[in-house]
PDB file of C-alpha atoms in Angstrom:
ATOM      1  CA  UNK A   1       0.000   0.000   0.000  1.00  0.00           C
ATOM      2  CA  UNK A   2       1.366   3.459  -1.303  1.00  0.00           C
ATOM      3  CA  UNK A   3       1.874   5.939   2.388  1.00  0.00           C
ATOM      4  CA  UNK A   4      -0.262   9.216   1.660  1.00  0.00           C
ATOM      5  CA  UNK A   5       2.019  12.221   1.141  1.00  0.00           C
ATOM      6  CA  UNK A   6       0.915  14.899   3.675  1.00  0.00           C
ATOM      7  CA  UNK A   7      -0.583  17.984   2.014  1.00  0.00           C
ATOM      8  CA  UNK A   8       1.072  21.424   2.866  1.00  0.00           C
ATOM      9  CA  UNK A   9      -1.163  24.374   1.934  1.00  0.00           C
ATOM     10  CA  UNK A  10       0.654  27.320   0.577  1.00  0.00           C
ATOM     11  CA  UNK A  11      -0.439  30.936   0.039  1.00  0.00           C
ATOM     12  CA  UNK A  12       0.938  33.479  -2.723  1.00  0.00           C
ATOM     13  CA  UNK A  13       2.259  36.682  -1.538  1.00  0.00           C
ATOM     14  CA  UNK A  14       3.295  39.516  -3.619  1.00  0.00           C
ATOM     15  CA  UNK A  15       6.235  41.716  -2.284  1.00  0.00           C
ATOM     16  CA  UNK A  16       5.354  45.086  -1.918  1.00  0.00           C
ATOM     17  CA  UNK A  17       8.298  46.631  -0.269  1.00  0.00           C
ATOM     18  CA  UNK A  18       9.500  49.205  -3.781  1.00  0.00           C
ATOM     19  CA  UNK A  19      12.797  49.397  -2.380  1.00  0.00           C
ATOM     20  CA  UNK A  20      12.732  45.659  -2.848  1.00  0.00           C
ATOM     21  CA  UNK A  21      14.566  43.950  -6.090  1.00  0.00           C
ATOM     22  CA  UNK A  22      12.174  41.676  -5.597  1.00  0.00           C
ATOM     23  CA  UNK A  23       9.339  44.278  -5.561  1.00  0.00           C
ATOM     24  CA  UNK A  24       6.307  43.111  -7.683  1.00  0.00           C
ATOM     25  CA  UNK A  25       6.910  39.178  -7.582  1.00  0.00           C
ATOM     26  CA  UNK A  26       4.907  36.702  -6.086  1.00  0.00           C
ATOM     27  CA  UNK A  27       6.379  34.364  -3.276  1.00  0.00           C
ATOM     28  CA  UNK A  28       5.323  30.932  -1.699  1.00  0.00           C
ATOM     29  CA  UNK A  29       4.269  31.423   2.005  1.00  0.00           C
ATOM     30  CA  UNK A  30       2.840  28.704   4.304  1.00  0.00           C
ATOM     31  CA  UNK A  31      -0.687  29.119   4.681  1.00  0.00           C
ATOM     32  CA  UNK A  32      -0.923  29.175   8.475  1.00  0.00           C
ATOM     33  CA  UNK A  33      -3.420  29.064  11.183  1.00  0.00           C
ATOM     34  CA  UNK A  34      -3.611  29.717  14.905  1.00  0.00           C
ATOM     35  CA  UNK A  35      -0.735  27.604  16.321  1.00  0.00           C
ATOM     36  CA  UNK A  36      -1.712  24.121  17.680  1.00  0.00           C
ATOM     37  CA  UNK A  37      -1.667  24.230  22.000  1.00  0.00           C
ATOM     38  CA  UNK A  38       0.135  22.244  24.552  1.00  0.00           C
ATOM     39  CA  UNK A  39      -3.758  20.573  25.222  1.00  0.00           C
ATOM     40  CA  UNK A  40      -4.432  19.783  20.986  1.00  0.00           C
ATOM     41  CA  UNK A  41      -0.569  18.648  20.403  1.00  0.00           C
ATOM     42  CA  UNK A  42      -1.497  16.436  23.093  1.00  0.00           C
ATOM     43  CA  UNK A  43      -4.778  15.360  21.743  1.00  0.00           C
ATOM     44  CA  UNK A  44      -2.623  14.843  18.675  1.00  0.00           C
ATOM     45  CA  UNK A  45      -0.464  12.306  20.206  1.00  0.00           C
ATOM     46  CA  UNK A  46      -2.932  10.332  21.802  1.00  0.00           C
ATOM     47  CA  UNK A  47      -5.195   9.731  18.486  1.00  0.00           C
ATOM     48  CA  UNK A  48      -1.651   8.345  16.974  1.00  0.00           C
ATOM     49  CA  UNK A  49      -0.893   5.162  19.324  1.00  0.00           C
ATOM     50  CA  UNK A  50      -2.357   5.497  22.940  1.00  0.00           C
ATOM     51  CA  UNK A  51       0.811   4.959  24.264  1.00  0.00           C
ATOM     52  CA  UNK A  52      -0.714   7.460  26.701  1.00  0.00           C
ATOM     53  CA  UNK A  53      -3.814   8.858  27.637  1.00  0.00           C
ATOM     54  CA  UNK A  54      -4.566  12.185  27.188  1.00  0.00           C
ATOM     55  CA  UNK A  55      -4.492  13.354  30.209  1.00  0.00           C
ATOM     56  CA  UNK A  56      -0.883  12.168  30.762  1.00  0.00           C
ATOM     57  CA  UNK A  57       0.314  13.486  27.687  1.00  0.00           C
ATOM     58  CA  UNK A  58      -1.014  16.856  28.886  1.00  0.00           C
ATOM     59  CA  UNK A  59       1.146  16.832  32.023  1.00  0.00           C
ATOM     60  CA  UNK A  60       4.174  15.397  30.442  1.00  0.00           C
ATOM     61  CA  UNK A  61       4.762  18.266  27.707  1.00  0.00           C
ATOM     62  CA  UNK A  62       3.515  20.570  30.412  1.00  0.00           C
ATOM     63  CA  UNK A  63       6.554  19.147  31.736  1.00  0.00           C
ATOM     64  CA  UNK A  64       8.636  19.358  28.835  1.00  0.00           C
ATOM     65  CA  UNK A  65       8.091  22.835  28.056  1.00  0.00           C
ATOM     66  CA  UNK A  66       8.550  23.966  32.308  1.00  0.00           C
ATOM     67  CA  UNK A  67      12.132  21.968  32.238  1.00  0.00           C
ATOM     68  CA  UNK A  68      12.938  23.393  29.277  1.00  0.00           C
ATOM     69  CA  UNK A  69      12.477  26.697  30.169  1.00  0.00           C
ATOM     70  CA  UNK A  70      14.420  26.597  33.293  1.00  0.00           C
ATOM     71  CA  UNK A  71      17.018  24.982  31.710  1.00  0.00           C
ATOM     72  CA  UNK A  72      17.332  27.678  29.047  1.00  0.00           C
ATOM     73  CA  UNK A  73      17.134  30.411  31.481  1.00  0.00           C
ATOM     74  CA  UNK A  74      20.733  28.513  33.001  1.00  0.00           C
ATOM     75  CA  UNK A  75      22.214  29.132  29.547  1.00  0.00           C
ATOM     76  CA  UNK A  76      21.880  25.729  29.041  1.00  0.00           C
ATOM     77  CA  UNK A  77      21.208  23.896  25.633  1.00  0.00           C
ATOM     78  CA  UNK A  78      18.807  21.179  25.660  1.00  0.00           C
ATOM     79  CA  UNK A  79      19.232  18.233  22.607  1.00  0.00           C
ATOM     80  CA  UNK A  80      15.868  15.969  22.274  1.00  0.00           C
ATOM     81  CA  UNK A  81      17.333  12.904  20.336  1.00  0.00           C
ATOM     82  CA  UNK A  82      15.739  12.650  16.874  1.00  0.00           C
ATOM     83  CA  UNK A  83      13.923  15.830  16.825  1.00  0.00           C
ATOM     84  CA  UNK A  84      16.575  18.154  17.333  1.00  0.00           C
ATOM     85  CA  UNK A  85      18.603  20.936  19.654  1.00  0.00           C
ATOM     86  CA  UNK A  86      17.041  23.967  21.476  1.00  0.00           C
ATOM     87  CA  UNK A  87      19.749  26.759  22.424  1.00  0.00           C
ATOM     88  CA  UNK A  88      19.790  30.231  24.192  1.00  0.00           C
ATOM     89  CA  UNK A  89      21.263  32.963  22.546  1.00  0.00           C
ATOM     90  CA  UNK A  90      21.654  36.359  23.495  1.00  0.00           C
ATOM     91  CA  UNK A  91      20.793  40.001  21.914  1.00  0.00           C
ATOM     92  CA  UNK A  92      22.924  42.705  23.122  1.00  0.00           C
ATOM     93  CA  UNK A  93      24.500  46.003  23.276  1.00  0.00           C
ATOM     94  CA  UNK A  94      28.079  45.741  21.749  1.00  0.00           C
ATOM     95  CA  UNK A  95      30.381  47.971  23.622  1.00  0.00           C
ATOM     96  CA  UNK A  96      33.864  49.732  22.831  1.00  0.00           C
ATOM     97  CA  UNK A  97      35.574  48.295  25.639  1.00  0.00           C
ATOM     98  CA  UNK A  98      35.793  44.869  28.226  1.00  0.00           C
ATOM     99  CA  UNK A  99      35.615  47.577  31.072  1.00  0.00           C
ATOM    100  CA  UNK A 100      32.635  49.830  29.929  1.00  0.00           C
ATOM    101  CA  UNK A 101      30.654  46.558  29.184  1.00  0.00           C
ATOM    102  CA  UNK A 102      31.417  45.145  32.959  1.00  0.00           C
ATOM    103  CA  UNK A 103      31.213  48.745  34.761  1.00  0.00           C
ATOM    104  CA  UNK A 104      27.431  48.745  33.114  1.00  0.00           C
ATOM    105  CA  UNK A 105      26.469  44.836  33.752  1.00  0.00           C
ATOM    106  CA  UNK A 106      25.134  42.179  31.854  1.00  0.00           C
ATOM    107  CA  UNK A 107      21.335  43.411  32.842  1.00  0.00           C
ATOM    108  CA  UNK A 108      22.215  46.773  30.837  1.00  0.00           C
ATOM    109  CA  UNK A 109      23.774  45.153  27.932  1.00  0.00           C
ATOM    110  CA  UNK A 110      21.821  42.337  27.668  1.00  0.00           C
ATOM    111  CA  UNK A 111      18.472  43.344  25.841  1.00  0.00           C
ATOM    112  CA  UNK A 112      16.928  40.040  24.979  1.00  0.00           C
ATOM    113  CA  UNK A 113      17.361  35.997  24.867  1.00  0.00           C
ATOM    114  CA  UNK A 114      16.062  34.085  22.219  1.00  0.00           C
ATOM    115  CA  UNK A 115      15.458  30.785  22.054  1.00  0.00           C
ATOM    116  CA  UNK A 116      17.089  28.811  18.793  1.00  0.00           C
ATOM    117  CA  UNK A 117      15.812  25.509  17.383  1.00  0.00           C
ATOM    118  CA  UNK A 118      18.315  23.315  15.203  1.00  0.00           C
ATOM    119  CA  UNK A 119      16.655  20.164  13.550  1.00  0.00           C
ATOM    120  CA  UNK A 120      18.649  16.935  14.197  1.00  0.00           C
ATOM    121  CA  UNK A 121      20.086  15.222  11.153  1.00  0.00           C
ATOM    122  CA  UNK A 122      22.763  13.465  12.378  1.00  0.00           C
ATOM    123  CA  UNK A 123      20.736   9.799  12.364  1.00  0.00           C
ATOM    124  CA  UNK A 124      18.552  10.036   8.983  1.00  0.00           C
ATOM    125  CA  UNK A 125      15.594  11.693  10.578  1.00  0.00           C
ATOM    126  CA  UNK A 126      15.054  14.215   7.203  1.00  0.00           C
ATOM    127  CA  UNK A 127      14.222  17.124   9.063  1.00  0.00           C
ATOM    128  CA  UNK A 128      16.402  19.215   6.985  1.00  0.00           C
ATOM    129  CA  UNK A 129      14.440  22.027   4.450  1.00  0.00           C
ATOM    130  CA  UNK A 130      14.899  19.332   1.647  1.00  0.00           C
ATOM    131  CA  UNK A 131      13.825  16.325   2.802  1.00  0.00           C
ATOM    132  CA  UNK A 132      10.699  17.493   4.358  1.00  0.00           C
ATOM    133  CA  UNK A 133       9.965  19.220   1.158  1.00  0.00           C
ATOM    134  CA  UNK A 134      10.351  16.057  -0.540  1.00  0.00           C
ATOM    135  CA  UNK A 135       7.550  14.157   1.872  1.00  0.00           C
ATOM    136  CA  UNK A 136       5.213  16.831   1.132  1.00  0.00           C
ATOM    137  CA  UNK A 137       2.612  17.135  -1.599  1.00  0.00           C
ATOM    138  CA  UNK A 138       2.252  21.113  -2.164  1.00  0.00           C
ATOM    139  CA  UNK A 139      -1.138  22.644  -2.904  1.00  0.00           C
ATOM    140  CA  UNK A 140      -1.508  25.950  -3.813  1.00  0.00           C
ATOM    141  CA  UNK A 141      -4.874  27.376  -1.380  1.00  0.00           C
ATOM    142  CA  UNK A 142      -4.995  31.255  -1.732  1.00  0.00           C
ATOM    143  CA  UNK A 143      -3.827  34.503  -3.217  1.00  0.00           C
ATOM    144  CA  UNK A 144      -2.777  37.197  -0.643  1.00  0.00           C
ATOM    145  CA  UNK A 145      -4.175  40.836  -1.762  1.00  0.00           C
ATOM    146  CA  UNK A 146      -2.171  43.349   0.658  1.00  0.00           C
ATOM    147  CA  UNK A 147      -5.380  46.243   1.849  1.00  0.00           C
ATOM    148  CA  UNK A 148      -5.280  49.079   3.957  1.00  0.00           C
ATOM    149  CA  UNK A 149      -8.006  50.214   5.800  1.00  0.00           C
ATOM    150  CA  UNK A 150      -7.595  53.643   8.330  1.00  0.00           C
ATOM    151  CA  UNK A 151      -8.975  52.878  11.758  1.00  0.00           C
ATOM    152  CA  UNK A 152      -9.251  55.091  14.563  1.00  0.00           C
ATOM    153  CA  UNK A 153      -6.998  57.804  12.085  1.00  0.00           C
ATOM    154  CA  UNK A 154      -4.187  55.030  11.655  1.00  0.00           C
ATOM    155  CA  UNK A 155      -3.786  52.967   8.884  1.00  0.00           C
ATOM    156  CA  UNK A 156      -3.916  49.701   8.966  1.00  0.00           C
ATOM    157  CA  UNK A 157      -2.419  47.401   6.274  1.00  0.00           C
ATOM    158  CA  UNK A 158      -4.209  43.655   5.960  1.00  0.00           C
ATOM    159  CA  UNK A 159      -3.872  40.795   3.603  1.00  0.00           C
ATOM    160  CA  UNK A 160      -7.448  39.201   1.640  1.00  0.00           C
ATOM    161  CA  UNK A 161      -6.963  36.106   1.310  1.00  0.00           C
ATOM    162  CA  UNK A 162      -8.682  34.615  -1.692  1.00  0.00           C
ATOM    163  CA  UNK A 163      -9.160  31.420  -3.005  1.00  0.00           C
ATOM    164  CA  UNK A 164      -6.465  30.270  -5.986  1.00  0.00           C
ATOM    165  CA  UNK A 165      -9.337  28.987  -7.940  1.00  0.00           C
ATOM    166  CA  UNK A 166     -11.842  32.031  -7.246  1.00  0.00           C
ATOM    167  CA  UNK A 167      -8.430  34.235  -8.564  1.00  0.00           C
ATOM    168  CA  UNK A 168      -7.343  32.495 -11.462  1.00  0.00           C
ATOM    169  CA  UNK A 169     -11.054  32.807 -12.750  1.00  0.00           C
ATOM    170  CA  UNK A 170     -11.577  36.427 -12.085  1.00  0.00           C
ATOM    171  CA  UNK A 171      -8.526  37.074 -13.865  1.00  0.00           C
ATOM    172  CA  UNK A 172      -9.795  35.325 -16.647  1.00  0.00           C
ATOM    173  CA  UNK A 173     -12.948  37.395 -16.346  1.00  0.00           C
ATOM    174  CA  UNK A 174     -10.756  40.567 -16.116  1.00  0.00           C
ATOM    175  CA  UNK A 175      -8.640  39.824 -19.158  1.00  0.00           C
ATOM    176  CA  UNK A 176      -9.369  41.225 -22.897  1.00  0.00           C
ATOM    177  CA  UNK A 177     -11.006  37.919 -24.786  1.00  0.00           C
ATOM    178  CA  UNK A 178     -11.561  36.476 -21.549  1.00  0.00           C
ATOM    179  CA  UNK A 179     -15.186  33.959 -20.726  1.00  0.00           C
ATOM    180  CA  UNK A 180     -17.499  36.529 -19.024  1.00  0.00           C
TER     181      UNK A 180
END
């Protein structure tokens, strides 16, 4: 029996930045949705091979994410085997000199951590860009129309989303010697 390939929905995006030199063409973006929670990644799990209950899978990313916070926040870099490795980093002031940086301490010149995620590769789990293109089948789901609207005096810029198939044919419609 041939294994489904999993469908990835993709939106097209024109870039309207003019000081672009891509200004004017159309890009491939993911179409996305409201992240997945703790609670439905969970709910996730459990539909795939009750190795665990629900409930327990709840409490046991619950878990996952508290330790892996607290471990990041110790500068410490946390590998999960065959998914991959998460790593603190740190965004800060540069300064001219070793002694101005320690005279004004790290909670001056540190302005931000950010957490980093590296995909393991190292035992053939095809997490790199490439291979998980290659498992997915890519389907083309809707056109992104950049609008602004003002609100409250401020202007506000939004995408439409419309449907590939509802675009293609109104720009059928639109064109000289088009049906319509």
């Amino acid at each position: 029996m041939a294994r489904e390939r999993i469908t990835f929905p993709v939106n097209l995006r024109q870039n309207t930045n003019d000081d672009s030199t891509a200004f004017g063409k159309w890009f491939p973006v993911p179409s996305t949705s409201e992240p997945m929670s703790l609670k439905g990644f969970a709910k996730h799990l459990s539909e795939h091979g009750k190795l665990a209950s629900y409930d327990m899978l709840v409490l046991v990313l619950q878990n996952v994410v508290g330790c892996l916070k607290e471990l990041i926040l110790q500068g410490q870099s946390v590998k999960l085997d065959g998914l991959g490795t998460f790593r603190p980093t740190i965004e800060g002031k540069g300064s001219n000199d070793v002694e101005t940086a320690i005279s004004l301490g790290p909670n001056v010149i540190i302005e931000g951590i950010h957490l980093r995620f590296s995909p393991e590769n190292a035992k053939g789990e095809k997490l790199t860009s490439r291979a998980l293109k290659n498992e997915c089948a890519f389907e083309f789901k809707d056109v992104l129309i950049r609008k602004e609207k003002t609100v409250d005096g401020k202007k506000k810029v939004y995408f439409e989303k419309i449907a590939v198939s509802d675009y293609a044919l109104s720009q059928t419609e639109a064109t000289p010697g088009g049906e319509g």
